[in-house]
């Protein structure tokens, strides 16, 4: 029982990070119908930015308080990563809007390769690591045994929950969120109502990148290791999460993220760690056979 | 003599190589109801959309309140307070009725939202009972009402309607036309595209007839209504 609960906590932690990344895939897909393959690399870039900022603050500038350092990293990292998200859309995707369907996808793959190579060149190919932080654990007795909840796990889950609540509010109840949903459904009509579609798409990329930036920081905090290739596997898993939950659906992205995190963790815990990725992708394949539009995706049966 | 509110001067527009509008000129004066009638594929909807720059006029120019708008982006044109209820209604299906109306009000930052909501729901009481219903689940007539109400939420200086009677029962059509007359009596300038030529000509002050992207006739609606060629082409055997 305690082993099970322990894996549950670990899985939810990992799943939170996947969920945050998955939102960026799903929102961009929702609004312009393209898979932003560079999003995983934006996440990787964000993890590097977080690492560099964190080291600069604590070691060069001597910021003593861990909390303050993390807060500054959070805010600065979000700003820098959002800027990247914006630049990518402007340079690589917007000029191709309205051309053939595959063009932005190819451009996205190019951007993804560019980002990972760029980081590899400037940061070197080896893993960068960090002294463990926030590793104190809360020991919670359960029955005869006990489970542990590390501070950083708590941080990851709390930050994710808060961000999701903010995001939900923005999308549901603000003019920006309404404009995003309107553009998702009918861009032409939205423009007839005075919505600046290009600006709304830009802001969507910025929001996705900002969430990926937080995911990058949390990843860096959790594992203490980042590599230029981290855009790929976590990126693909987050994308899988978005598809599993139903691409275009925000709650779907979160649910998908949590499920992928849990599947991966439980598979490693009860079977073998070697096939954990295969397990996650197999579940995706099975779900898509029965629910082609994902768990919470909207089947395309609208009356027109 | 005041200049027209909307003035379309020798406008041509294309879809790829297909020319949909061929040197169209048309004016809408303040306080008027002007209607544009014509057969399927004449280019009526294209003209409505060309006013919004989508497709853009390749020749000629479009003036709104004496200022050229030919090169503005679609959203910038909408922000000048020109509202359109487009062909096919284009309700946001997965948004509630209230949210659709909020989208209509977005142009002016929703400053008068409550007041405007009150006004349009008085015009269309059926919408009031359905504010939290999703747009896509409304009936066709309700969707049409919502499309007009949404356009009204921005307090437009010019209201453009593309076939508001399409697919509706005669009673509802009558209601919608009565509402348009009421709005006009309160000072709203209306530009109306219709296939239901009889109703449109009865309602409008002036009318234009379009054939294959060219305006072939224009004048006071009463005069057009009396012309035998109009009666033959658009009224007799048509939907009354
Ligand atoms: N997106 C488009 N791409 C290519 N051709 C188009 C497009 N939209 C309209 N057309 C063509 O332009 C011409 C004018 O179409 P338009 O929709 O303006 O006609 P209409 O007068 O509104 O007709 P209806 O009464 O059937 O609505 C038609 O020949 C149509 O096929
Ligand atoms: Mg039409």
XYZ file of C-alpha atoms and ligand atoms in Angstrom:
576
model
C 0.000 0.000 0.000
C 2.694 2.499 0.968
C 4.694 1.503 -2.116
C 1.655 2.135 -4.271
C 1.016 5.549 -2.721
C 4.654 6.457 -3.091
C 4.516 5.673 -6.802
C 1.312 7.647 -7.052
C 3.065 10.735 -5.697
C 6.026 10.248 -7.975
C 3.758 9.742 -10.954
C 1.686 12.818 -10.230
C 4.812 14.915 -9.906
C 6.150 13.808 -13.244
C 2.687 14.048 -14.769
C 2.324 17.647 -13.622
C 5.397 18.612 -15.604
C 4.172 16.740 -18.699
C 0.798 18.426 -18.309
C 2.315 21.906 -18.234
C 4.232 21.193 -21.433
C 1.235 19.511 -23.048
C -0.863 22.652 -22.646
C 1.441 24.506 -25.020
C 0.966 21.838 -27.685
C -2.766 21.730 -27.254
C -3.386 25.486 -27.233
C -1.334 26.106 -30.349
C -2.949 23.168 -32.081
C -6.352 24.466 -31.087
C -5.837 27.908 -32.501
C -3.892 27.306 -35.710
C -4.211 23.571 -36.217
C -0.509 22.836 -36.283
C 1.724 20.711 -34.093
C 4.463 22.973 -32.816
C 7.232 20.411 -32.826
C 9.670 22.973 -31.471
C 7.700 23.221 -28.228
C 9.657 20.422 -26.543
C 12.849 22.282 -27.327
C 11.400 25.466 -25.918
C 10.918 23.482 -22.725
C 14.528 22.284 -22.864
C 15.727 25.823 -23.500
C 13.675 26.974 -20.518
C 15.329 24.362 -18.311
C 18.725 25.691 -19.361
C 17.674 29.268 -18.800
C 16.467 28.270 -15.345
C 19.717 26.516 -14.558
C 21.886 29.389 -15.743
C 19.813 32.014 -13.971
C 19.749 29.969 -10.811
C 23.510 29.493 -10.778
C 24.107 33.141 -11.607
C 21.860 34.282 -8.807
C 23.082 31.945 -6.105
C 26.772 31.762 -6.961
C 27.693 34.989 -8.722
C 25.296 37.413 -7.125
C 25.127 35.631 -3.826
C 21.386 35.591 -3.371
C 21.138 33.679 -0.130
C 17.478 32.878 0.054
C 16.523 29.848 -2.013
C 12.918 30.938 -2.246
C 13.830 34.378 -3.545
C 16.259 32.904 -6.075
C 13.638 30.502 -7.383
C 11.084 33.282 -7.631
C 13.399 35.481 -9.655
C 14.299 32.533 -11.887
C 10.597 31.863 -12.372
C 9.740 35.393 -13.430
C 12.837 36.074 -15.548
C 12.698 32.618 -17.090
C 9.067 33.078 -18.057
C 9.859 36.421 -19.660
C 12.821 35.092 -21.646
C 11.134 31.889 -22.741
C 7.966 33.720 -23.741
C 10.062 35.986 -25.873
C 11.429 32.893 -27.593
C 7.954 31.534 -28.124
C 6.950 34.794 -29.714
C 10.032 34.968 -31.936
C 9.562 31.395 -33.150
C 6.001 32.103 -34.201
C 6.930 35.319 -35.948
C 9.941 33.926 -37.784
C 9.079 30.340 -38.501
C 5.299 30.026 -38.637
C 3.517 33.269 -39.403
C 5.137 33.807 -42.806
C 3.924 30.333 -43.777
C 0.333 30.743 -42.693
C -1.912 30.203 -45.672
C 0.629 28.140 -47.590
C 0.344 24.376 -47.932
C -0.484 22.418 -44.808
C 2.828 20.702 -44.267
C 4.935 23.849 -44.570
C 4.638 25.037 -40.952
C 5.166 21.486 -39.729
C 8.437 21.217 -41.618
C 9.393 24.635 -40.362
C 8.612 23.493 -36.810
C 10.877 20.465 -37.155
C 13.586 22.757 -38.493
C 13.130 25.083 -35.542
C 13.310 22.136 -33.168
C 16.612 20.953 -34.668
C 17.926 24.492 -34.619
C 17.115 24.966 -30.929
C 18.653 21.718 -29.752
C 21.777 22.252 -31.857
C 22.055 25.811 -30.679
C 21.977 24.744 -27.051
C 24.386 21.916 -27.768
C 26.840 24.361 -29.315
C 26.707 27.022 -26.645
C 26.317 24.740 -23.634
C 28.197 21.693 -24.782
C 26.854 18.186 -25.290
C 27.277 16.989 -21.723
C 24.608 16.988 -19.049
C 24.592 20.028 -16.825
C 23.829 19.334 -13.238
C 22.968 21.180 -10.110
C 23.384 20.492 -6.420
C 20.124 18.975 -5.217
C 17.764 21.582 -3.845
C 14.514 21.303 -1.907
C 15.283 17.709 -1.111
C 13.980 17.675 2.450
C 11.282 15.089 2.750
C 8.107 14.881 4.682
C 7.632 11.383 5.986
C 3.976 10.444 6.113
C 3.207 7.235 7.988
C 0.779 4.984 6.151
C -0.387 1.821 7.868
C 2.677 -0.158 8.817
C 5.038 1.704 6.505
C 5.468 5.255 5.383
C 5.733 7.347 2.241
C 7.927 10.321 1.532
C 6.988 13.559 -0.097
C 9.944 15.703 -1.053
C 9.628 19.463 -0.801
C 10.279 19.745 -4.482
C 7.467 17.347 -5.291
C 5.126 19.413 -3.217
C 6.378 22.541 -4.965
C 5.804 21.001 -8.394
C 2.262 19.935 -7.614
C 1.305 23.207 -5.963
C 2.817 25.390 -8.696
C 1.101 23.304 -11.361
C -2.258 23.523 -9.630
C -1.999 27.282 -9.201
C -0.955 27.818 -12.818
C -3.783 25.663 -14.088
C -6.279 27.636 -12.044
C -4.935 30.914 -13.434
C -4.920 29.560 -16.957
C -8.462 28.267 -16.603
C -9.628 31.651 -15.427
C -7.888 33.466 -18.283
C -9.266 31.164 -20.956
C -12.799 31.030 -19.565
C -13.396 34.498 -18.228
C -11.205 37.132 -19.826
C -11.533 38.912 -23.177
C -8.212 37.385 -24.245
C -9.429 33.874 -23.475
C -12.669 34.474 -25.325
C -10.770 35.839 -28.311
C -8.579 32.734 -28.275
C -11.561 30.430 -28.232
C -13.259 32.475 -30.940
C -10.170 32.260 -33.158
C -10.079 28.545 -32.510
C -13.612 28.134 -33.810
C -13.785 30.656 -36.641
C -10.871 32.967 -37.315
C -12.635 34.835 -40.068
C -15.631 35.628 -37.884
C -13.380 36.656 -35.023
C -11.660 39.170 -37.282
C -15.050 40.511 -38.400
C -15.697 41.248 -34.728
C -12.503 43.252 -34.396
C -10.254 40.531 -32.987
C -6.658 40.886 -34.134
C -6.084 37.249 -35.037
C -2.312 37.525 -35.474
C -1.929 39.106 -32.086
C -4.129 36.467 -30.488
C -2.055 33.684 -32.045
C 1.132 35.381 -30.800
C -0.268 35.562 -27.297
C -1.156 31.885 -27.452
C 2.433 30.998 -28.295
C 3.587 33.237 -25.472
C 1.285 31.559 -22.964
C 2.396 28.093 -24.081
C 6.045 29.090 -23.809
C 5.499 30.636 -20.377
C 4.032 27.379 -19.087
C 6.849 25.400 -20.710
C 9.238 27.726 -18.943
C 7.764 26.856 -15.574
C 7.893 23.191 -16.550
C 11.580 23.657 -17.391
C 12.286 25.200 -14.023
C 10.402 22.446 -12.216
C 12.226 19.788 -14.236
C 15.552 21.354 -13.367
C 14.560 21.467 -9.705
C 13.300 17.880 -9.710
C 16.072 16.093 -11.545
C 18.911 18.563 -11.143
C 20.170 17.571 -14.591
C 19.508 19.040 -18.017
C 20.786 18.133 -21.421
C 20.340 19.655 -24.860
C 18.472 16.509 -25.859
C 15.828 16.927 -23.161
C 13.581 18.648 -25.665
C 12.994 15.360 -27.374
C 11.811 12.652 -24.997
C 9.882 14.797 -22.511
C 8.610 16.820 -25.464
C 7.312 13.776 -27.277
C 5.738 12.497 -24.063
C 3.997 15.787 -23.450
C 2.782 15.723 -27.028
C 1.560 12.180 -26.444
C -0.204 13.456 -23.349
C -1.941 16.153 -25.388
C -3.096 13.603 -27.969
C -4.142 11.128 -25.287
C -6.252 13.757 -23.551
C -7.672 14.981 -26.845
C -5.611 17.569 -28.668
C -7.176 21.014 -28.441
C -8.648 20.302 -25.011
C -7.066 22.021 -22.012
C -8.388 19.655 -19.345
C -7.411 16.872 -21.741
C -3.802 18.034 -21.799
C -3.643 18.025 -18.011
C -5.364 14.661 -17.699
C -3.139 13.223 -20.424
C -0.030 14.566 -18.724
C -0.969 13.063 -15.386
C -1.838 9.728 -16.993
C 1.410 9.516 -18.930
C 3.337 10.387 -15.752
C 1.472 7.734 -13.795
C 1.746 5.039 -16.439
C 5.452 5.610 -16.794
C 6.046 5.603 -13.047
C 3.912 2.564 -12.268
C 5.346 0.619 -15.161
C 8.859 1.246 -13.905
C 7.823 0.438 -10.357
C 5.996 -2.814 -10.970
C 7.476 -4.130 -14.225
C 10.654 -2.985 -15.807
C 12.076 0.441 -16.286
C 13.303 -0.486 -19.754
C 9.914 -0.442 -21.361
C 8.324 2.506 -19.586
C 8.201 4.648 -22.718
C 6.817 1.785 -24.756
C 4.098 1.391 -22.138
C 3.086 5.036 -22.372
C 2.941 4.981 -26.164
C 1.084 1.650 -26.219
C -1.619 3.034 -23.985
C -1.891 5.976 -26.348
C -2.307 3.655 -29.319
C -4.976 1.625 -27.538
C -6.925 4.685 -26.450
C -6.820 6.146 -29.941
C -8.246 2.960 -31.423
C -11.340 3.281 -29.254
C -11.474 7.066 -28.869
C -9.894 8.549 -31.981
C -10.214 12.097 -30.665
C -8.626 11.296 -27.300
C -10.124 11.047 -23.832
C -11.661 14.509 -23.613
C -11.354 15.498 -27.255
C -14.354 16.681 -29.107
C -15.500 14.341 -31.833
C -16.073 16.326 -35.004
C -19.816 16.056 -35.250
C -20.804 19.691 -35.033
C -23.835 20.744 -36.963
C -22.769 23.394 -39.414
C -25.601 67.672 -48.627
C -23.743 65.184 -46.487
C -21.456 62.551 -47.965
C -22.381 58.870 -47.806
C -21.503 56.794 -44.752
C -20.156 53.975 -46.914
C -19.012 54.564 -50.416
C -17.788 51.816 -52.720
C -16.124 53.170 -55.832
C -15.340 50.980 -58.830
C -14.302 47.992 -56.755
C -13.032 44.771 -58.309
C -12.199 41.663 -56.324
C -10.828 38.271 -57.245
C -10.643 34.729 -55.894
C -7.409 33.583 -57.453
C -7.970 34.300 -61.115
C -11.744 34.369 -60.904
C -13.087 37.886 -60.887
C -16.063 38.044 -58.519
C -16.631 41.823 -58.524
C -16.232 43.911 -61.665
C -16.072 47.616 -60.936
C -18.858 47.816 -58.385
C -19.978 51.247 -57.172
C -22.503 51.635 -54.411
C -23.347 54.072 -51.649
C -25.054 53.818 -48.294
C -26.183 57.079 -46.704
C -26.654 57.677 -42.992
C -30.032 56.550 -41.754
C -30.827 54.526 -44.854
C -31.681 50.924 -45.433
C -30.025 49.878 -48.663
C -30.510 46.434 -50.106
C -28.474 44.505 -52.626
C -30.298 41.745 -54.458
C -29.116 39.279 -57.047
C -29.112 35.635 -58.029
C -26.901 32.953 -56.487
C -23.255 33.554 -57.187
C -23.781 37.172 -58.263
C -21.120 38.380 -55.840
C -23.245 39.843 -53.040
C -21.489 38.115 -50.170
C -18.158 38.862 -51.786
C -18.992 42.556 -51.760
C -19.898 42.404 -48.065
C -16.598 40.727 -47.289
C -14.613 43.045 -49.561
C -15.786 45.958 -47.432
C -13.897 44.140 -44.646
C -10.844 43.593 -46.811
C -11.266 39.829 -47.234
C -10.914 39.407 -50.210
C -9.266 42.750 -50.663
C -10.366 45.109 -53.427
C -7.822 44.895 -56.205
C -9.148 47.964 -57.987
C -11.212 50.893 -56.809
C -11.588 52.138 -53.279
C -13.895 51.956 -50.295
C -14.582 54.936 -48.035
C -16.218 54.875 -44.630
C -17.059 58.253 -43.130
C -14.986 59.777 -45.937
C -11.842 57.891 -44.968
C -10.374 55.212 -47.222
C -10.512 51.778 -45.594
C -9.472 49.770 -48.645
C -6.101 48.821 -47.201
C -6.983 48.363 -43.545
C -6.912 44.927 -41.959
C -10.221 43.215 -41.280
C -10.134 43.754 -37.524
C -9.228 47.416 -37.949
C -12.237 47.880 -40.221
C -14.500 46.211 -37.668
C -13.165 48.580 -35.026
C -14.486 51.519 -37.046
C -17.893 50.226 -35.928
C -18.971 48.433 -39.032
C -20.685 45.230 -37.970
C -21.548 42.282 -40.140
C -23.831 39.357 -39.669
C -22.211 37.271 -42.374
C -23.490 34.617 -44.714
C -24.066 31.384 -42.803
C -24.379 33.286 -39.486
C -21.071 32.002 -38.198
C -22.137 31.688 -34.594
C -19.346 30.449 -32.313
C -20.827 27.010 -31.842
C -18.935 26.037 -28.706
C -19.480 29.311 -26.927
C -22.570 30.229 -25.007
C -25.057 32.777 -26.263
C -23.734 35.209 -23.676
C -20.148 34.650 -24.806
C -21.145 35.166 -28.429
C -22.649 38.494 -27.427
C -19.528 39.358 -25.438
C -17.494 38.723 -28.573
C -19.733 41.158 -30.405
C -19.079 43.784 -27.762
C -15.311 43.238 -27.703
C -14.744 45.997 -30.259
C -15.600 48.753 -27.821
C -14.066 47.080 -24.798
C -17.495 46.064 -23.482
C -17.926 49.388 -21.688
C -21.679 49.470 -22.178
C -22.130 45.739 -21.971
C -25.005 45.487 -19.525
C -26.965 48.211 -21.214
C -26.420 46.741 -24.675
C -27.238 43.250 -23.486
C -30.469 44.570 -22.126
C -31.238 46.319 -25.398
C -30.615 43.331 -27.663
C -32.410 40.888 -25.418
C -35.409 43.164 -25.531
C -35.248 42.994 -29.317
C -34.850 39.230 -29.212
C -36.451 37.930 -26.017
C -35.812 34.328 -27.061
C -32.103 34.911 -26.556
C -32.607 36.085 -23.028
C -33.849 32.692 -21.883
C -30.907 31.003 -23.560
C -27.910 33.050 -22.450
C -26.062 30.057 -21.043
C -26.930 27.704 -23.904
C -24.215 26.824 -26.392
C -24.511 28.625 -29.726
C -24.363 25.398 -31.705
C -27.465 24.043 -30.006
C -29.710 26.957 -30.993
C -32.278 26.496 -33.735
C -31.600 28.116 -37.101
C -33.876 31.053 -36.372
C -32.371 31.575 -32.944
C -28.895 31.474 -34.464
C -29.930 34.142 -36.934
C -31.248 36.295 -34.101
C -28.004 35.753 -32.241
C -25.958 36.732 -35.291
C -27.870 40.000 -35.587
C -27.770 40.609 -31.844
C -24.033 39.953 -31.789
C -23.540 42.500 -34.566
C -25.593 45.036 -32.632
C -23.527 44.654 -29.467
C -20.774 46.872 -30.864
C -23.172 49.788 -31.334
C -22.368 49.835 -35.033
C -22.621 52.896 -37.205
C -23.334 50.576 -40.115
C -25.042 47.215 -39.783
C -24.427 44.799 -42.643
C -26.587 41.712 -42.919
C -26.065 38.888 -45.389
C -29.305 37.011 -46.008
C -30.877 37.199 -42.575
C -33.961 35.387 -43.864
C -32.175 32.332 -45.204
C -33.825 29.095 -44.160
C -36.273 30.670 -41.765
C -40.017 30.201 -41.442
C -42.090 33.056 -42.901
C -43.235 34.164 -39.477
C -39.683 34.497 -38.172
C -38.650 36.299 -41.351
C -41.442 38.767 -40.744
C -40.280 39.252 -37.171
C -36.697 39.842 -38.224
C -37.678 42.361 -40.875
C -39.893 44.156 -38.371
C -36.926 44.335 -36.015
C -34.770 45.809 -38.775
C -37.400 48.456 -39.485
C -37.523 49.266 -35.782
C -33.724 49.571 -35.574
C -33.715 51.843 -38.589
C -36.419 53.996 -37.070
C -34.061 54.461 -34.121
C -31.403 55.723 -36.540
C -29.435 52.600 -37.508
C -27.995 52.548 -41.033
C -28.466 49.132 -42.592
C -26.970 47.453 -45.636
C -28.904 44.316 -46.408
C -28.142 41.512 -48.855
C -31.165 39.402 -49.657
C -32.464 36.763 -51.989
C -35.865 37.319 -50.511
C -36.203 40.289 -52.830
C -39.817 41.044 -52.111
C -39.344 41.594 -48.379
C -36.053 43.372 -48.883
C -37.440 45.806 -51.442
C -40.445 46.497 -49.231
C -38.170 47.331 -46.312
C -35.349 49.255 -47.990
C -35.227 52.841 -49.128
C -32.934 52.148 -52.030
C -31.795 49.026 -53.809
C -29.111 47.727 -56.113
C -29.304 44.696 -58.360
C -26.167 42.694 -59.015
C -25.633 40.250 -61.868
C -22.332 38.406 -62.255
C -20.324 40.896 -60.250
C -21.793 43.968 -61.950
C -24.439 46.368 -60.657
C -27.071 46.390 -63.362
C -29.793 48.500 -61.787
C -30.292 50.789 -58.852
C -32.807 53.232 -57.512
C -35.524 53.699 -54.919
C -36.823 50.261 -53.907
C -40.364 51.240 -54.700
C -39.396 51.909 -58.309
C -37.493 48.641 -58.619
C -40.399 46.765 -57.126
C -42.596 48.101 -59.906
C -40.267 47.217 -62.784
C -41.432 44.256 -64.826
C -37.915 42.853 -65.348
C -37.347 42.799 -61.590
C -40.694 41.206 -60.933
C -39.940 38.560 -63.487
C -36.373 37.787 -62.435
C -36.533 38.069 -58.643
C -40.123 38.076 -57.476
C -42.421 35.865 -59.493
C -41.930 32.256 -58.597
C -39.433 33.351 -55.958
C -39.834 32.915 -52.238
C -42.254 35.516 -50.932
N -13.684 31.468 -51.323
C -13.978 31.459 -52.638
N -13.090 30.942 -53.519
C -13.347 30.951 -54.848
N -14.466 31.427 -55.394
C -15.392 31.948 -54.584
C -15.196 31.992 -53.163
N -16.276 32.550 -52.594
C -17.116 32.854 -53.616
N -16.580 32.492 -54.798
C -17.197 32.678 -56.119
O -17.465 34.057 -56.293
C -18.716 34.244 -56.919
C -19.590 35.145 -56.048
O -19.906 34.456 -54.854
P -20.752 35.109 -53.696
O -20.707 34.209 -52.542
O -20.299 36.501 -53.503
O -22.213 35.117 -54.331
P -23.588 35.551 -53.695
O -24.130 36.596 -54.568
O -23.427 35.874 -52.268
O -24.431 34.225 -53.859
P -25.558 33.572 -52.910
O -26.798 34.309 -53.145
O -25.621 32.172 -53.395
O -25.050 33.693 -51.510
C -19.306 32.856 -57.109
O -19.081 32.497 -58.441
C -18.511 31.982 -56.194
O -18.368 30.688 -56.719
Mg -24.087 35.028 -50.541
